[in-house]
Coordinates of C-alpha atoms in Angstrom, one line a residue:
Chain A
X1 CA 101.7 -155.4 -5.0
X2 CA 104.5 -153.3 -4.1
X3 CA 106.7 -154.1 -7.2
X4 CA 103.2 -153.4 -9.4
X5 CA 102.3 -149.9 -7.9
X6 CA 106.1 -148.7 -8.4
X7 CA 106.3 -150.3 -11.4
X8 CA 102.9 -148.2 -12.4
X9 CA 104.0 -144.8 -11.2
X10 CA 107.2 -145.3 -12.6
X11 CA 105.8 -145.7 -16.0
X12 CA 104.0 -142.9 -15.3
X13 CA 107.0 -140.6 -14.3
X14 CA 108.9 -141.8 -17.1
X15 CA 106.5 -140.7 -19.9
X16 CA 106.1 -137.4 -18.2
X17 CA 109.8 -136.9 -17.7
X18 CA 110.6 -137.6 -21.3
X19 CA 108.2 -135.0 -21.7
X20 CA 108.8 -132.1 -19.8
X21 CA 112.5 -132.2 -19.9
X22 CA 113.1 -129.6 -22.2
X23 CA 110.8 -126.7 -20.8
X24 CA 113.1 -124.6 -18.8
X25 CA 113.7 -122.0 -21.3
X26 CA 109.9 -121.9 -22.9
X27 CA 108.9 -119.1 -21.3
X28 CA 111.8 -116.9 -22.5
X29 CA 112.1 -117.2 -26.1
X30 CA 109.6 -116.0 -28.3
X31 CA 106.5 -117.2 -29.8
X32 CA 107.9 -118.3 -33.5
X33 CA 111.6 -119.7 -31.5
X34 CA 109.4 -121.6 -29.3
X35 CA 107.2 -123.3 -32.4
X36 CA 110.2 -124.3 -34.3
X37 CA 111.9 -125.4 -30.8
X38 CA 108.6 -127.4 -30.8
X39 CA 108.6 -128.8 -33.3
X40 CA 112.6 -130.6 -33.3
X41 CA 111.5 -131.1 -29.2
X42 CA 110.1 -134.8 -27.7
X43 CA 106.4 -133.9 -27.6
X44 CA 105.1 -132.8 -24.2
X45 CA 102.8 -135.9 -24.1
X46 CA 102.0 -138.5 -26.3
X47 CA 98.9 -138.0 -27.9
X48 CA 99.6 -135.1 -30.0
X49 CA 96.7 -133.3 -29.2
X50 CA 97.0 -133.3 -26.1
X51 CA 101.0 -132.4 -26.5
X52 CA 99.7 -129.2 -28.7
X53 CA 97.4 -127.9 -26.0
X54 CA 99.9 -128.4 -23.4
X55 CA 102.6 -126.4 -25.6
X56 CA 100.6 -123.6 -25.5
X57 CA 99.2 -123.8 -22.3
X58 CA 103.1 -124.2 -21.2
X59 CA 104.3 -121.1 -22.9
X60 CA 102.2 -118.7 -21.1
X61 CA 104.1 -115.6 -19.8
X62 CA 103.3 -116.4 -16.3
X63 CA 104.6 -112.4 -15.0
X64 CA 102.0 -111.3 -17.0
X65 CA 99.0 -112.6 -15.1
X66 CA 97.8 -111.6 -12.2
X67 CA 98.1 -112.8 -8.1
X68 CA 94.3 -114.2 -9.0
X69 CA 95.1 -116.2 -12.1
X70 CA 97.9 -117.4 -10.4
X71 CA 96.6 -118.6 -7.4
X72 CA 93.6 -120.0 -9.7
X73 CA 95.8 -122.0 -11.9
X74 CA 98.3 -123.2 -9.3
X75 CA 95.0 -124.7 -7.1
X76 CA 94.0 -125.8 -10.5
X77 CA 96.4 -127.8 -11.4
X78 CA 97.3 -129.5 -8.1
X79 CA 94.5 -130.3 -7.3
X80 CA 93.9 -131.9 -10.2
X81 CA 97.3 -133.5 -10.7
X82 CA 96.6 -135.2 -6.8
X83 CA 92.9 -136.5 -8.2
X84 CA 94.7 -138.0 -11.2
X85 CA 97.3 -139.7 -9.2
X86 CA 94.6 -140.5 -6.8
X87 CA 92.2 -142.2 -9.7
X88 CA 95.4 -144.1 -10.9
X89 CA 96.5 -145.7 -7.7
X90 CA 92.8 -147.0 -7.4
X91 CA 93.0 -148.5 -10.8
X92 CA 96.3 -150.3 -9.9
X93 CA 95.0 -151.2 -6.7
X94 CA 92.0 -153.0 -8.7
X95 CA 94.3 -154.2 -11.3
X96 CA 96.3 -155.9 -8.9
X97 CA 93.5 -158.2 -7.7
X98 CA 91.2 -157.9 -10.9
X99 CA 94.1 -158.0 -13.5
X100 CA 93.8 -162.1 -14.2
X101 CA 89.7 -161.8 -14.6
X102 CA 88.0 -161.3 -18.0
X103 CA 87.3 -157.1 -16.7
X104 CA 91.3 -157.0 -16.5
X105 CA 91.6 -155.7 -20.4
X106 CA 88.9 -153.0 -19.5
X107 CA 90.3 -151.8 -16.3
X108 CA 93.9 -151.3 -18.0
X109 CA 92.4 -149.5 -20.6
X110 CA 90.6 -146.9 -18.3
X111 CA 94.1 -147.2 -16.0
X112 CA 95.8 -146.4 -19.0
X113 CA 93.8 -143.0 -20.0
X114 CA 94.3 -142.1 -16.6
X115 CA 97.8 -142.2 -16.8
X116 CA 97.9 -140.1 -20.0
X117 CA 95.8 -137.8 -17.8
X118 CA 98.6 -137.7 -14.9
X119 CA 101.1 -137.3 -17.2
X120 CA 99.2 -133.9 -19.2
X121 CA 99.1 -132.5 -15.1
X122 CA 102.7 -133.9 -14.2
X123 CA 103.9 -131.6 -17.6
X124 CA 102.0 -128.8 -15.9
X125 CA 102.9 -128.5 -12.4
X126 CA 106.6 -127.1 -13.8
X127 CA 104.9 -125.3 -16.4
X128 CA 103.1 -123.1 -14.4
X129 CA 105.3 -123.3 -11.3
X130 CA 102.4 -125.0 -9.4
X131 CA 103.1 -126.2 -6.1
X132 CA 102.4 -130.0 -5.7
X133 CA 100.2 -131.4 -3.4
X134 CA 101.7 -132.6 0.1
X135 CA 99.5 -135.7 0.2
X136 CA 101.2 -138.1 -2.5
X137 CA 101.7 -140.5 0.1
X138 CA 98.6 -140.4 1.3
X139 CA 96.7 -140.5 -2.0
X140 CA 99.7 -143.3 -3.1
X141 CA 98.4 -145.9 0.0
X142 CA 94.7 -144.7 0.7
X143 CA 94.0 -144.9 -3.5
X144 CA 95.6 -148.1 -3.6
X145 CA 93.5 -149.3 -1.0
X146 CA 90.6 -148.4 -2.0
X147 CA 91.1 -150.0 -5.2
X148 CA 92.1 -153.3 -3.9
X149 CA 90.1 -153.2 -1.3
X150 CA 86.8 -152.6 -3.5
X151 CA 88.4 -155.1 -6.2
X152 CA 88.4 -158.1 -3.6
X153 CA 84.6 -157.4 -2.6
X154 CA 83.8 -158.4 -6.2
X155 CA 84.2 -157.1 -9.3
X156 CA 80.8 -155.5 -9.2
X157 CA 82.3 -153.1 -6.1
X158 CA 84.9 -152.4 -8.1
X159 CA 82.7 -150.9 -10.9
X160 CA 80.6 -149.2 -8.0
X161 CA 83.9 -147.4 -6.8
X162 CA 84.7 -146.2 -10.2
X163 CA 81.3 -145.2 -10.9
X164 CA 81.6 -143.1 -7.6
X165 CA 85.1 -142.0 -8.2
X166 CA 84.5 -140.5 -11.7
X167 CA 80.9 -139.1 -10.9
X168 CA 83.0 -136.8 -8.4
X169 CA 85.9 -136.0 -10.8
X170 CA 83.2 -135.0 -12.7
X171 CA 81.8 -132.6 -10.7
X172 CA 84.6 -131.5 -10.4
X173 CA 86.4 -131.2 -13.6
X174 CA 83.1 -128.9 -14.2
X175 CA 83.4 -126.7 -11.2
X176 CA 87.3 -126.0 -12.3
X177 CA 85.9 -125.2 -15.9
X178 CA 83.3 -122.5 -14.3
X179 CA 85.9 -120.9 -12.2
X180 CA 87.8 -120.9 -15.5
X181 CA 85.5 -119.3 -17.4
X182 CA 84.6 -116.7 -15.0
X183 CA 88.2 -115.8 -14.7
X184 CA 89.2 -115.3 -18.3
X185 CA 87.5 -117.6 -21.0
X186 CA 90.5 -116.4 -23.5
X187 CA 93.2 -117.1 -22.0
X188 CA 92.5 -120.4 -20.2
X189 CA 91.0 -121.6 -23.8
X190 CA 93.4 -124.4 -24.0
X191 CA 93.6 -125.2 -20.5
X192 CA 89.7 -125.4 -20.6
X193 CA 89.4 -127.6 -23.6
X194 CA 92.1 -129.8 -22.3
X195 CA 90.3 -130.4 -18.7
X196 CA 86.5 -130.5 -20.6
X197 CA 88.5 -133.6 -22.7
X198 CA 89.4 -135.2 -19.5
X199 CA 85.9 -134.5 -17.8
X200 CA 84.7 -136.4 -20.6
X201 CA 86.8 -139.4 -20.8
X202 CA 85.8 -139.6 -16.8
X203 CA 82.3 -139.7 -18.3
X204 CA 82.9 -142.3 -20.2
X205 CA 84.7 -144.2 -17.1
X206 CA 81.7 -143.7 -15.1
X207 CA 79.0 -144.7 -17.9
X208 CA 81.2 -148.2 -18.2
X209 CA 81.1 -148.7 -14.7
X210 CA 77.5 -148.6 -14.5
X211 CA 77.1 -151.0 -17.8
X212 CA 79.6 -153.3 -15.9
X213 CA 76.9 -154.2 -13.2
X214 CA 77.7 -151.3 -10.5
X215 CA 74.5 -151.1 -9.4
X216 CA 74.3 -155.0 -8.2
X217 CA 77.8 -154.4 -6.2
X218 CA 76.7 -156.1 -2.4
X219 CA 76.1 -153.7 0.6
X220 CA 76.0 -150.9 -1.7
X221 CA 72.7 -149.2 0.5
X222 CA 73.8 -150.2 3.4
X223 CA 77.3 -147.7 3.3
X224 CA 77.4 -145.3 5.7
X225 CA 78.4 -142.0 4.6
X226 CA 82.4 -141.9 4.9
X227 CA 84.1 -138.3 5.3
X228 CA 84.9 -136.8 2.0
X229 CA 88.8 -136.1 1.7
X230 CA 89.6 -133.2 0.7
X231 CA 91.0 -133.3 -2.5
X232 CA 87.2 -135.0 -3.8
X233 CA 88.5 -138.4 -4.3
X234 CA 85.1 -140.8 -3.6
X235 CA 82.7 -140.7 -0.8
X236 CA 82.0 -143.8 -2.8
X237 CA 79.3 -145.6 -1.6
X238 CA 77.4 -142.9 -1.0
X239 CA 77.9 -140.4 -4.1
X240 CA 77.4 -143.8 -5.9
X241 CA 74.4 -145.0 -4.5
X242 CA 72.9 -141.6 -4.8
X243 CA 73.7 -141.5 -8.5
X244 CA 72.1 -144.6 -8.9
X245 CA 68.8 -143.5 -6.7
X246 CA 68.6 -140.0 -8.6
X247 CA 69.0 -141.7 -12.5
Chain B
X1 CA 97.9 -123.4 7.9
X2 CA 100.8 -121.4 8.0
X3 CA 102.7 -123.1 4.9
X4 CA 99.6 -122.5 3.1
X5 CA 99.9 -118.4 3.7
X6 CA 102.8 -118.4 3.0
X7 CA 102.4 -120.2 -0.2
X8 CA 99.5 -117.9 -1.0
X9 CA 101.5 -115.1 -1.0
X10 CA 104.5 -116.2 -2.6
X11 CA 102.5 -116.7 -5.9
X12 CA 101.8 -112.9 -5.3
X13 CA 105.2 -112.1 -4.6
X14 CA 106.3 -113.4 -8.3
X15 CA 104.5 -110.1 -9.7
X16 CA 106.3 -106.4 -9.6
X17 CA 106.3 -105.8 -6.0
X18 CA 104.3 -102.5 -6.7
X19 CA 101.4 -104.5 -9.0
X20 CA 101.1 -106.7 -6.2
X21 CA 100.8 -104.4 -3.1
X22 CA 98.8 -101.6 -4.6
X23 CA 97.1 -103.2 -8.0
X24 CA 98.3 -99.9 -9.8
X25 CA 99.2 -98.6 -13.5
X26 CA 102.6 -99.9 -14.6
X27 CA 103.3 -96.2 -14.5
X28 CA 102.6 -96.2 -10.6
X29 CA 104.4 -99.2 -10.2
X30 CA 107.4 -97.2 -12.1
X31 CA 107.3 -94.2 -10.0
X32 CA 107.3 -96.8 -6.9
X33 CA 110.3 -98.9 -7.8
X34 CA 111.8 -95.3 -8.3
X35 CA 111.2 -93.9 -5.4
X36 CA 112.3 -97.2 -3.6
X37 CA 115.5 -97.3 -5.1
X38 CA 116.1 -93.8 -4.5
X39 CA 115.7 -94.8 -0.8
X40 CA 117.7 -97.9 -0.9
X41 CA 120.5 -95.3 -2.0
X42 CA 119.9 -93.5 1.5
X43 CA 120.1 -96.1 3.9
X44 CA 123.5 -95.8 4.8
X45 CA 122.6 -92.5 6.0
X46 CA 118.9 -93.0 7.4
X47 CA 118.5 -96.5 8.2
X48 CA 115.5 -98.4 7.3
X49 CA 112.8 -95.7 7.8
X50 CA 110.0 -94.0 6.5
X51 CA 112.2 -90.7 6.6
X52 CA 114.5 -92.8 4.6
X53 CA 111.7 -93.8 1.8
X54 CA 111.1 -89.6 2.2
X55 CA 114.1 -88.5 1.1
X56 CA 113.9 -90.7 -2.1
X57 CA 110.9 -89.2 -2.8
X58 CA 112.3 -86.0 -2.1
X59 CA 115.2 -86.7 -4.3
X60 CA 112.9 -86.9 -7.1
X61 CA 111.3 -84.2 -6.7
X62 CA 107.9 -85.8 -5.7
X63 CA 105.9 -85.1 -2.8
X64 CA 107.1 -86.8 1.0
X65 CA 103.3 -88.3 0.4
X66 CA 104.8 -90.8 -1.8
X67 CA 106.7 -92.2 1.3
X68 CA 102.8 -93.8 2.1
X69 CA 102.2 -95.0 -1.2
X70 CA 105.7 -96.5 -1.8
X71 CA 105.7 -98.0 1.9
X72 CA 102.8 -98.1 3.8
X73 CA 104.4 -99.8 6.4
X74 CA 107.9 -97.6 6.3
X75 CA 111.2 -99.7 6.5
X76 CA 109.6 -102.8 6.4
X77 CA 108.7 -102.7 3.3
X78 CA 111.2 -100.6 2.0
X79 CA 113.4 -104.2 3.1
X80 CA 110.7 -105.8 1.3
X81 CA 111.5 -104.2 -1.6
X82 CA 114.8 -104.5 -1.7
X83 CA 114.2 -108.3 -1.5
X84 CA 112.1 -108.9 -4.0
X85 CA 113.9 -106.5 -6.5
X86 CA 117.3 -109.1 -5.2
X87 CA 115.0 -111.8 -6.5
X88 CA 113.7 -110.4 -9.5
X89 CA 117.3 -109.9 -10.9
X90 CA 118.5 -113.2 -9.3
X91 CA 115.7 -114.8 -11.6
X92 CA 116.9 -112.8 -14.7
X93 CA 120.1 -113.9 -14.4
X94 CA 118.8 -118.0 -13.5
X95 CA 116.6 -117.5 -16.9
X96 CA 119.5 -116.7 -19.2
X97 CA 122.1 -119.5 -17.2
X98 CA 119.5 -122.3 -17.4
X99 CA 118.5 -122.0 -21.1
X100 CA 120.2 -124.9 -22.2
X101 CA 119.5 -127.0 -19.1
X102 CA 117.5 -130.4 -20.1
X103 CA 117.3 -132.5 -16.8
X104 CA 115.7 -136.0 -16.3
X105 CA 115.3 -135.0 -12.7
X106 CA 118.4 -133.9 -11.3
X107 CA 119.4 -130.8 -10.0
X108 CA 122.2 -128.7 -11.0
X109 CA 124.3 -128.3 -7.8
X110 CA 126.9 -125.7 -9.7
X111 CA 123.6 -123.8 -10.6
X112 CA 122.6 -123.8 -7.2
X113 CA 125.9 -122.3 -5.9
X114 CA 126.2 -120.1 -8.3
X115 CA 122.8 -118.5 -7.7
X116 CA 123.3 -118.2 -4.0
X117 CA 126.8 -116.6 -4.5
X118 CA 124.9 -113.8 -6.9
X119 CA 122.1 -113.8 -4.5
X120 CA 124.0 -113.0 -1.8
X121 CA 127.1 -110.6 -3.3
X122 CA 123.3 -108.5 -4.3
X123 CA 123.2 -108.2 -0.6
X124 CA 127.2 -106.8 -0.4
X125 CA 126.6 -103.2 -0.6
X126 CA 124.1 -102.6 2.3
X127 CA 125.9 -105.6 4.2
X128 CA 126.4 -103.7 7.1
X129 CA 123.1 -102.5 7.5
X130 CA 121.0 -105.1 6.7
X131 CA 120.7 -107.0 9.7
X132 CA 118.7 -103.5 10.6
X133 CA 116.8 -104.4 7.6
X134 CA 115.8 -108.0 8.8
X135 CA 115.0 -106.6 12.4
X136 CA 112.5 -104.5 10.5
X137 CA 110.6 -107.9 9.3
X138 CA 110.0 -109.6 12.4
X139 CA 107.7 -106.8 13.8
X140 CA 104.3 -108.7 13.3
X141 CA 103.6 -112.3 12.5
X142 CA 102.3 -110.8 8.7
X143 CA 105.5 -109.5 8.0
X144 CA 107.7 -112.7 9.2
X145 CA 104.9 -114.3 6.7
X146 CA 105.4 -112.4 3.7
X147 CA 109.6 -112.7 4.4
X148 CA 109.0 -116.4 4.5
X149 CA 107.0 -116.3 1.4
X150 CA 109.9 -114.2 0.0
X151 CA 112.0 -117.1 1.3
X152 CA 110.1 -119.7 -0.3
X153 CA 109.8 -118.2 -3.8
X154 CA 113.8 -117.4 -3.8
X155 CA 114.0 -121.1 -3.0
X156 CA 111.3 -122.2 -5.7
X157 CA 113.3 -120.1 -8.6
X158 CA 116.9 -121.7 -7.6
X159 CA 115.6 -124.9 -7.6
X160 CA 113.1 -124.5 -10.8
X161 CA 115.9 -123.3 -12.9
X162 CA 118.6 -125.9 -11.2
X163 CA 116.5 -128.0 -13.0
X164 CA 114.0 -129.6 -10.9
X165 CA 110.8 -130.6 -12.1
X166 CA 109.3 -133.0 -9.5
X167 CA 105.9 -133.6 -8.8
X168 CA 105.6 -135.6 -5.5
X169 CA 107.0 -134.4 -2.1
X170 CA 110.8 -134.5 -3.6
X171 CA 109.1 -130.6 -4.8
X172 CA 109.2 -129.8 -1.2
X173 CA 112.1 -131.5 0.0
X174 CA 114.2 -129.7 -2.5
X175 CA 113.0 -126.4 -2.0
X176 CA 113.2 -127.0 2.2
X177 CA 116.8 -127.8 1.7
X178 CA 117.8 -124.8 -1.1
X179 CA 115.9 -122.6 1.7
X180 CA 118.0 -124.0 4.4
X181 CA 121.3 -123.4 2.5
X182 CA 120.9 -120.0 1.9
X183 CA 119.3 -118.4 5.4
X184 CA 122.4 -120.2 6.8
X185 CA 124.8 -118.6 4.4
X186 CA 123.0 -115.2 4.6
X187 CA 123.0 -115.2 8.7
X188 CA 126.5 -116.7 8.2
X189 CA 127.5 -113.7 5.6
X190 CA 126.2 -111.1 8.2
X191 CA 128.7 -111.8 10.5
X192 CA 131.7 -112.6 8.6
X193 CA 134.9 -110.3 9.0
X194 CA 136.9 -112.3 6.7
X195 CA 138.8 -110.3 3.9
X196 CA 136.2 -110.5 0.9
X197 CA 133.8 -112.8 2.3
X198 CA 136.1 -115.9 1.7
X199 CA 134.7 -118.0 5.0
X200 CA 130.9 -117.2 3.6
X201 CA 131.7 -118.9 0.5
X202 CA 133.3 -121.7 2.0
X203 CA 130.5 -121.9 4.2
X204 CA 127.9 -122.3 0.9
X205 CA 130.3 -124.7 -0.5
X206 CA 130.5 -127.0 2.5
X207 CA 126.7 -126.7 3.0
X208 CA 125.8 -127.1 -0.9
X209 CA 128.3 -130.1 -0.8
X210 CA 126.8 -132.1 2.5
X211 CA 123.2 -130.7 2.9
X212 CA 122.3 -131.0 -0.9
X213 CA 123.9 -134.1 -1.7
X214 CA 120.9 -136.0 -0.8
X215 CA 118.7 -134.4 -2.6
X216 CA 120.3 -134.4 -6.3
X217 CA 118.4 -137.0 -7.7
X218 CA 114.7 -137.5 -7.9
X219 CA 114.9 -141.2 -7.2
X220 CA 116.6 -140.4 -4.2
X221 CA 114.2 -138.2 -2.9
X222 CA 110.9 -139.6 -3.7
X223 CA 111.6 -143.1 -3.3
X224 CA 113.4 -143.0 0.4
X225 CA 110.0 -142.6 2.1
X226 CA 108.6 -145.5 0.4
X227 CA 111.6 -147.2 0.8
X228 CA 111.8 -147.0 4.4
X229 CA 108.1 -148.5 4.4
X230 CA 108.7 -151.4 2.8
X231 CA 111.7 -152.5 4.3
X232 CA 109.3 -152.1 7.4
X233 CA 106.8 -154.4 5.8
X234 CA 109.4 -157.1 4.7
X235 CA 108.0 -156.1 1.1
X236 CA 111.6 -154.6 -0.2
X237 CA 113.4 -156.6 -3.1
X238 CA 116.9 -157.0 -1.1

């Protein structure tokens, strides 16, 4: 389990470090240097897309903003770098005891979006001088838990913590867009389309969850509520149960 | 709690010094960083004082009134400002060095040392005086805030433009340890008689050579804690 969950966060790394390695001087150089730098660079990420929306996003004259727009994209962006890392250490953790089973293919597949999705936020916390979270150990062991833990209840507990989990990366994928778009809908343009891409990938997490037989996961009434962490990873059983009672 | 202040402010502290304190005009921001380095000129003579910030004001012909706009709080801020204006042109300099840096990682250790021999030689001309200047920061808990946070984001520029680009505690490791470097050079520099500050170098050297070592590489720094864990658990390859 050990070797797996390195093995995972290495992969992650690596993609993101291939990426970002050449963004030191982006900042500095001007806007038509910086396209045709771009364009003989690695891309920033792998879907091109996604690499093209991060370009920009990177290339932002940070002195320009102000304290507010800082702070907003800094919280931003570590908070949603930790939720990512969070959401792909509980996918490991249910891969590790759900790889072998006929959901393995469909767990790696959402696993694998939410990699691309750590590795977009791993390319910006440089970019935009964001301060990481202090956590990572703590969302490194408590997501892995989770997902393991869920995973060995039964596959249908698995689906019920993923339902949970995305329902609340949801909410809050949408709360970062509002605070977004009341700070300045022009400028965070790219940043909001990348995040309202992501929110919607989530979405599509949390709709296969509940087609996978969430709602039959055992004891899922009978959860008490748990604490919600701070960074919004799950209060599963009870953000999922509530979902399913409120559809 | 406090980390998280001081964190707060340090993203302010990456604007103008003016923009940040008073939210003004680039023009009044101008006339600010004037004034201030008018007074900067004077502390030889005045010390780190509102009377000091007066006379630069004075010296420009502009009313002693400025003194309260440019430095509400007198020679703390007028330290403040000398600072941050150290760390703005520090960051110039990093910008143009680090250009063609491409890292997988590592930091630059010969950029490191280099910008905390140009950090500190910006220091050299008001040597004398500046342990004044750092007495005037330790007044209130808000001020030994905002010189940590001033601290913090000198730190996060060395080690941004050395070439980090971590994303997991390694972030903070680095930056404790590029922090910890220079305040010991800097209170090492303040009371070093050598001829040219030959011992102060020496001193950067020895502590870029031991204390930084360790934290070069990413893998180094982001893998000993999990390390350590599971060679606990028995769950380590050797």
């Amino acid at each position: 389990i050990v070797r797996l969950s390195r093995r995972s966060v290495n992969a992650g790394q690596s993609v993101s470090r291939v990426a970002i390695r050449l963004l030191s001087s982006g900042s500095q150089q001007q806007q038509q240097q910086q396209e045709q730098q771009q364009q003989s660079r690695p891309p920033l990420h792998r879907d091109p897309e996604l690499a093209q929306l991060l370009g920009r996003i990177a290339s932002l004259d940070l002195a320009k903003l102000t304290p507010e727009t800082r702070a907003l994209l800094d919280r931003i962006v570590r908070v949603d770098h930790a939720g990512e890392f969070g959401a792909d250490r509980i996918y490991a953790g249910q891969l590790a005891v759900l790889g072998g089973t006929p959901t393995g293919p469909l767990i790696r597949h959402m696993h694998e979006q939410e990699q691309d999705h750590l590795a977009a936020f791993e390319a910006l916390i440089p970019a935009l001088r964001a301060r990481p979270t202090v956590l990572m150990p703590f969302w490194r062991v408590a997501g892995f838990a989770l997902g393991a833990g869920t995973a060995l209840i039964g596959k249908e507990a698995a689906m019920a913590c993923t339902v949970a989990v995305e329902a609340e990366i949801q909410e809050h994928y949408n709360a970062q867009l509002r605070s977004l778009l009341a700070d300045n809908p022009e400028l965070h343009a790219d940043l909001m389309r990348v995040i309202a891409r992501f929110r919607d990938e989530e979405a599509e997490h949390h709709d296969t969850g509940l087609r996978e037989d969430a709602e039959s996961a055992p004891l899922i009434r009978l959860c008490p509520p748990p604490f919600e962490l701070a960074v919004g990873l799950p209060s599963s059983c009870r953000s999922g149960s509530e979902l399913i009672h409120n559809k | 709690m406090l980390a998280s202040i001081a964190f707060r402010f340090s993203a302010g502290s990456r604007l103008c010094v003016a923009c940040r304190l008073l939210s003004t005009s680039p023009c009044e921001s101008q006339i600010r960083g004037q004034v201030l380095d008018e007074a900067l000129a004077r502390v030889p003579d005045l010390g780190w004082t509102r009377s000091c910030v007066e006379a630069g004001a004075r010296t420009l012909d502009l009313p002693e009134t400025m003194a309260d706009l440019a430095a509400p709080r007198g020679g703390a801020d007028l330290a403040l400002y000398f600072i941050d204006s150290c760390n703005d042109k520090l960051e110039a300099q990093l910008k143009l060095r680090s250009s063609g840096l491409s890292s997988a990682g590592e930091i630059s250790l010969e950029l490191v040392g280099f910008a905390c021999r140009e950090r500190l030689s910006m220091i050299r001309p008001l040597l004398p005086y500046w342990p004044a200047g750092i007495a005037t920061l330790t007044g209130s808990p808000s001020l030994a805030l905002e010189s940590a946070a001033r601290l913090q984001r000198l730190a996060d520029d060395i080690c941004h433009y050395a070439g980090d680009r971590s994303t997991d505690l390694g972030w903070y490791a680095r930056r404790l340890a590029v922090g910890a470097v220079y305040a010991s050079t800097e209170a090492f520099m303040l009371q070093d008689v050598s001829e040219d500050l030959v011992n102060t170098w020496a001193f950067l050297d020895r502590r870029i050579n031991k204390d930084l070592a360790a934290i070069r590489t990413a893998r180094q720094v982001a893998g000993g804690a999990f390390d350590v864990a599971a060679n606990m658990l028995g769950l380590a390859r050797r």
